[in-house]
Amino acid sequence: MRELAGIVALFAGLWPAAAEAGFRTPESLIRNVYAYYGAGSPELSRGLPRDAATTRQFFDPSLRKAWSAPRSEPYDFLVQSTNWKLGPVAIAITRKQYDKTYVTAVFDNHGRKVVLNFILVNGPEGWLIMDVESPHDSLRMFLEQFRN
């Protein structure tokens, strides 16, 4: 019985580490992305960080290296601007296709309407961003174009 309790305790100790990586729903992932673009505390209003922990929490392994690599971008792709004052973010699941879920985020940035389509995957780490599409570009292509 002690062995079983030890095994359960071991798995219980490992569970939070795995759960920290992604999110439980596509909507919660998008809400948490845009929480970094608020007008609140300085650490939560500088845009989505590029550090390893944040990158692992938000992005699919295929996009992590590109997101965290040093670069000189002309603007922040996730708000389509160099600065931001966002209005409410409307989130809608538009399509589920095999292992991908497509989620549209619509918001105003300084009074200009922005529409982005997030391509999300759900895996053992939870919901993660595989790519983001704007009407003109994708996050993957944008990061590749401006990598150092």
mmCIF file of C-alpha atoms in Angstrom:
data_model
loop_
_atom_site.group_PDB
_atom_site.id
_atom_site.type_symbol
_atom_site.label_atom_id
_atom_site.label_comp_id
_atom_site.label_asym_id
_atom_site.label_seq_id
_atom_site.Cartn_x
_atom_site.Cartn_y
_atom_site.Cartn_z
ATOM 1 C CA MET A 1 0.000 0.000 0.000
ATOM 2 C CA ARG A 2 2.883 2.388 0.770
ATOM 3 C CA GLU A 3 4.348 1.711 -2.664
ATOM 4 C CA LEU A 4 1.061 2.653 -4.318
ATOM 5 C CA ALA A 5 0.879 5.847 -2.247
ATOM 6 C CA GLY A 6 4.454 6.658 -3.268
ATOM 7 C CA ILE A 7 3.692 6.170 -6.961
ATOM 8 C CA VAL A 8 0.550 8.321 -6.713
ATOM 9 C CA ALA A 9 2.545 11.037 -4.928
ATOM 10 C CA LEU A 10 5.235 10.906 -7.601
ATOM 11 C CA PHE A 11 2.725 11.354 -10.427
ATOM 12 C CA ALA A 12 0.897 14.061 -8.503
ATOM 13 C CA GLY A 13 4.185 15.924 -8.161
ATOM 14 C CA LEU A 14 4.855 15.694 -11.888
ATOM 15 C CA TRP A 15 1.339 16.669 -13.021
ATOM 16 C CA PRO A 16 1.543 20.450 -12.320
ATOM 17 C CA ALA A 17 4.756 20.725 -14.353
ATOM 18 C CA ALA A 18 3.033 19.274 -17.405
ATOM 19 C CA ALA A 19 -0.108 21.322 -16.880
ATOM 20 C CA GLU A 20 1.898 24.574 -16.747
ATOM 21 C CA ALA A 21 2.948 24.286 -20.379
ATOM 22 C CA GLY A 22 -0.286 24.857 -22.275
ATOM 23 C CA PHE A 23 -3.873 25.845 -21.621
ATOM 24 C CA ARG A 24 -7.060 23.861 -21.049
ATOM 25 C CA THR A 25 -9.188 25.575 -23.722
ATOM 26 C CA PRO A 26 -8.445 27.462 -26.945
ATOM 27 C CA GLU A 27 -10.220 30.532 -25.565
ATOM 28 C CA SER A 28 -8.096 30.598 -22.408
ATOM 29 C CA LEU A 29 -4.933 30.471 -24.522
ATOM 30 C CA ILE A 30 -5.980 33.515 -26.565
ATOM 31 C CA ARG A 31 -7.160 35.434 -23.467
ATOM 32 C CA ASN A 32 -3.789 34.802 -21.840
ATOM 33 C CA VAL A 33 -1.873 35.984 -24.929
ATOM 34 C CA TYR A 34 -3.683 39.319 -24.862
ATOM 35 C CA ALA A 35 -3.363 39.685 -21.090
ATOM 36 C CA TYR A 36 0.248 40.711 -21.866
ATOM 37 C CA TYR A 37 -1.018 43.672 -23.913
ATOM 38 C CA GLY A 38 -3.052 45.398 -21.229
ATOM 39 C CA ALA A 39 -2.655 48.725 -19.538
ATOM 40 C CA GLY A 40 -1.944 47.185 -16.131
ATOM 41 C CA SER A 41 1.336 46.450 -14.427
ATOM 42 C CA PRO A 42 4.516 46.992 -16.485
ATOM 43 C CA GLU A 43 5.406 43.274 -16.627
ATOM 44 C CA LEU A 44 1.990 42.521 -18.114
ATOM 45 C CA SER A 45 1.889 45.307 -20.685
ATOM 46 C CA ARG A 46 5.093 44.819 -22.694
ATOM 47 C CA GLY A 47 3.705 42.241 -25.089
ATOM 48 C CA LEU A 48 4.147 38.487 -24.994
ATOM 49 C CA PRO A 49 7.625 37.748 -23.582
ATOM 50 C CA ARG A 50 10.280 35.858 -25.561
ATOM 51 C CA ASP A 51 11.759 33.984 -22.574
ATOM 52 C CA ALA A 52 11.948 30.169 -22.557
ATOM 53 C CA ALA A 53 9.201 29.619 -19.958
ATOM 54 C CA THR A 54 6.647 31.792 -21.764
ATOM 55 C CA THR A 55 7.595 30.360 -25.140
ATOM 56 C CA ARG A 56 7.110 26.811 -23.830
ATOM 57 C CA GLN A 57 3.771 27.751 -22.267
ATOM 58 C CA PHE A 58 2.275 29.344 -25.398
ATOM 59 C CA PHE A 59 3.863 27.814 -28.491
ATOM 60 C CA ASP A 60 3.971 24.452 -30.210
ATOM 61 C CA PRO A 61 7.519 22.984 -30.290
ATOM 62 C CA SER A 62 7.741 23.739 -34.031
ATOM 63 C CA LEU A 63 7.388 27.507 -33.365
ATOM 64 C CA ARG A 64 9.286 27.910 -30.081
ATOM 65 C CA LYS A 65 12.753 28.495 -31.529
ATOM 66 C CA ALA A 66 11.492 31.099 -33.998
ATOM 67 C CA TRP A 67 9.566 32.996 -31.286
ATOM 68 C CA SER A 68 12.461 33.156 -28.836
ATOM 69 C CA ALA A 69 15.265 33.866 -31.355
ATOM 70 C CA PRO A 70 16.733 37.371 -31.334
ATOM 71 C CA ARG A 71 15.421 39.578 -34.108
ATOM 72 C CA SER A 72 14.650 43.141 -35.065
ATOM 73 C CA GLU A 73 10.994 43.281 -36.058
ATOM 74 C CA PRO A 74 9.312 46.445 -37.286
ATOM 75 C CA TYR A 75 6.195 45.749 -35.157
ATOM 76 C CA ASP A 76 4.570 43.245 -32.810
ATOM 77 C CA PHE A 77 2.769 40.717 -34.999
ATOM 78 C CA LEU A 78 0.218 39.777 -32.325
ATOM 79 C CA VAL A 79 -1.200 43.326 -32.283
ATOM 80 C CA GLN A 80 -0.114 44.341 -35.799
ATOM 81 C CA SER A 81 1.526 47.529 -34.503
ATOM 82 C CA THR A 82 4.568 48.951 -32.720
ATOM 83 C CA ASN A 83 2.385 50.021 -29.790
ATOM 84 C CA TRP A 84 -1.043 49.172 -28.530
ATOM 85 C CA LYS A 85 -4.146 50.258 -26.766
ATOM 86 C CA LEU A 86 -6.455 47.320 -27.258
ATOM 87 C CA GLY A 87 -10.202 47.263 -26.997
ATOM 88 C CA PRO A 88 -12.045 44.115 -25.922
ATOM 89 C CA VAL A 89 -10.859 40.938 -27.640
ATOM 90 C CA ALA A 90 -13.606 38.823 -29.229
ATOM 91 C CA ILE A 91 -12.657 35.152 -29.552
ATOM 92 C CA ALA A 92 -14.475 32.599 -31.707
ATOM 93 C CA ILE A 93 -13.647 29.045 -32.702
ATOM 94 C CA THR A 94 -14.164 29.039 -36.450
ATOM 95 C CA ARG A 95 -13.158 25.513 -37.442
ATOM 96 C CA LYS A 96 -11.932 22.223 -36.033
ATOM 97 C CA GLN A 97 -9.965 20.121 -38.472
ATOM 98 C CA TYR A 98 -8.256 16.916 -37.393
ATOM 99 C CA ASP A 99 -5.740 17.912 -34.721
ATOM 100 C CA LYS A 100 -5.994 21.679 -35.349
ATOM 101 C CA THR A 101 -8.488 24.225 -34.120
ATOM 102 C CA TYR A 102 -8.797 27.595 -35.823
ATOM 103 C CA VAL A 103 -9.666 30.512 -33.556
ATOM 104 C CA THR A 104 -10.335 34.068 -34.681
ATOM 105 C CA ALA A 105 -9.414 36.984 -32.427
ATOM 106 C CA VAL A 106 -10.897 40.390 -33.274
ATOM 107 C CA PHE A 107 -10.056 43.611 -31.441
ATOM 108 C CA ASP A 108 -9.416 47.308 -31.965
ATOM 109 C CA ASN A 109 -5.894 48.649 -31.563
ATOM 110 C CA HIS A 110 -5.938 52.446 -31.281
ATOM 111 C CA GLY A 111 -9.308 52.385 -33.039
ATOM 112 C CA ARG A 112 -8.120 50.200 -35.954
ATOM 113 C CA LYS A 113 -9.781 46.797 -36.337
ATOM 114 C CA VAL A 114 -7.404 43.825 -36.191
ATOM 115 C CA VAL A 115 -8.404 40.278 -37.138
ATOM 116 C CA LEU A 116 -6.018 37.377 -36.525
ATOM 117 C CA ASN A 117 -6.593 33.670 -37.029
ATOM 118 C CA PHE A 118 -4.801 31.451 -34.552
ATOM 119 C CA ILE A 119 -4.056 27.857 -35.500
ATOM 120 C CA LEU A 120 -3.966 25.870 -32.266
ATOM 121 C CA VAL A 121 -3.093 22.283 -31.459
ATOM 122 C CA ASN A 122 -4.060 20.292 -28.391
ATOM 123 C CA GLY A 123 -1.454 17.870 -27.141
ATOM 124 C CA PRO A 124 -0.146 16.466 -23.892
ATOM 125 C CA GLU A 125 0.975 19.978 -22.882
ATOM 126 C CA GLY A 126 -2.480 21.490 -23.466
ATOM 127 C CA TRP A 127 -3.501 24.005 -26.137
ATOM 128 C CA LEU A 128 -0.582 25.677 -27.916
ATOM 129 C CA ILE A 129 -0.127 28.084 -30.834
ATOM 130 C CA MET A 130 1.048 26.441 -34.051
ATOM 131 C CA ASP A 131 0.754 29.615 -36.158
ATOM 132 C CA VAL A 132 -1.116 32.912 -36.425
ATOM 133 C CA GLU A 133 -2.411 34.327 -39.695
ATOM 134 C CA SER A 134 -3.109 37.946 -40.525
ATOM 135 C CA PRO A 135 -4.754 39.010 -43.785
ATOM 136 C CA HIS A 136 -1.258 39.557 -45.245
ATOM 137 C CA ASP A 137 1.142 37.198 -43.494
ATOM 138 C CA SER A 138 1.632 34.439 -40.951
ATOM 139 C CA LEU A 139 3.583 34.581 -37.721
ATOM 140 C CA ARG A 140 5.983 31.892 -38.985
ATOM 141 C CA MET A 141 6.791 33.811 -42.171
ATOM 142 C CA PHE A 142 7.052 37.095 -40.255
ATOM 143 C CA LEU A 143 9.523 35.659 -37.726
ATOM 144 C CA GLU A 144 11.574 34.038 -40.477
ATOM 145 C CA GLN A 145 11.723 37.272 -42.449
ATOM 146 C CA PHE A 146 13.040 39.328 -39.539
ATOM 147 C CA ARG A 147 15.377 36.859 -37.850
ATOM 148 C CA ASN A 148 18.930 38.031 -37.239
#
